[in-house]
Structures are given as C-alpha cells and as structure tokens.
C-alpha cells in the first residue's frame, strides 16, 4: 500500500519523509479509527483514505516527528472514520461495525457541520486559535475535535494532569478574552 501513496508524491525527499510518517503513525492511526469503527476492515479503509489525503497534501506537512504532524494524521483519520461511520449508519449496516453513539450528538459529523455554520461557534474557534499555543492545542482538540482529556494528553505527549491544568488555564484566558471582546462590542 505504501508504494501507491508514494506514486502521488514527486519529490524524492518527500517520499522518504512520507515513508517515515507511514512507519511512525500507521498503528496510531489504525487505533484512532478503530475507536470509532468497531470493524478492522473499516478502520483500515479509514486509515488508507487518511494516508491518501495526507500524500496528496504532503507539501504542507512539516517535521514528521512533530506533535502537529502526529495530530494532523490522527485528526484526518478520525474524520475519515466518522465519515465511514455515518455512511454505515445511513445504510443500516452499523450495528456491529460502528462504536456506540457515533451517529448521534457530539460524535456526528452532521452535527459538527451544523454547529460550524453558527457564527458564535466560528467566533469561539477563532478565539481559541488566538490563544498561546500551549493552551490553544488542548482547547482545540477538546472543543473542536471532541477528544477526551486523556486522548488530548496522549496526542500532545503530556500527562493527563498537565492537559487538565492547561485546559483550566486556557479556559480562563478564553473567558477573559471573550469578556473583553463583548465589552468592546457593548461599548463598556
């Protein structure tokens, strides 16, 4: 399968870097897909689609060993898994192949898309993105991609306690920022 992805990439240096990415994150990506899809075949399909998308956009990938690249690979995989899960749910095949609750509430891609259309949601995401990186990453992973505290800690390579503290401090900064913006709007 790796050879198929490499045909998409022109630059020899990028091919070498992609191989490193593939070797480094394939198992993690499969694990992320398997958390959503309770079927190894479907999880592998999600991983393959994620690698295909990464290969097509590999010129945007920086340091393969960075936490940003690791997060990017996992986030793409989760999105593919959620898309597959929704397809399975629509076709009534999901009872044995999709983990509990994927098609409802916070895990639904449809719900996320609807929320994303909300202006308040966009403003909140912009506010999160304007925070210092140390807080931005934990809040973005938890708020936008709905990772748990434990998952966020694992993705960022920090302890759960560190992720919890960063979340608390980040939320405090976010509240202060939003309060200041609201005060400016209201002319206070």
Short mmCIF file of C-alpha atoms in Angstrom, two decimals, residues 34-38 82 85 89 94-104 107:
data_model
loop_
_atom_site.label_atom_id
_atom_site.label_comp_id
_atom_site.label_asym_id
_atom_site.label_seq_id
_atom_site.Cartn_x
_atom_site.Cartn_y
_atom_site.Cartn_z
CA UNK A 34 -10.76 1.50 15.49
CA UNK A 35 -12.02 3.60 18.43
CA UNK A 36 -14.79 4.89 16.17
CA UNK A 37 -15.33 1.88 13.93
CA UNK A 38 -15.73 -1.48 15.62
CA UNK A 82 -16.55 9.34 11.21
CA UNK A 85 -19.42 5.50 10.33
CA UNK A 89 -25.40 4.25 9.79
CA UNK A 94 -23.75 -0.02 11.63
CA UNK A 95 -25.00 -2.27 14.39
CA UNK A 96 -21.83 -4.37 14.53
CA UNK A 97 -19.35 -2.13 12.75
CA UNK A 98 -19.68 1.24 14.46
CA UNK A 99 -18.92 2.03 18.08
CA UNK A 100 -21.80 3.15 20.34
CA UNK A 101 -23.05 6.68 19.85
CA UNK A 102 -21.04 7.62 16.77
CA UNK A 103 -24.02 8.77 14.75
CA UNK A 104 -25.62 10.85 17.47
CA UNK A 107 -19.83 12.48 17.53
#
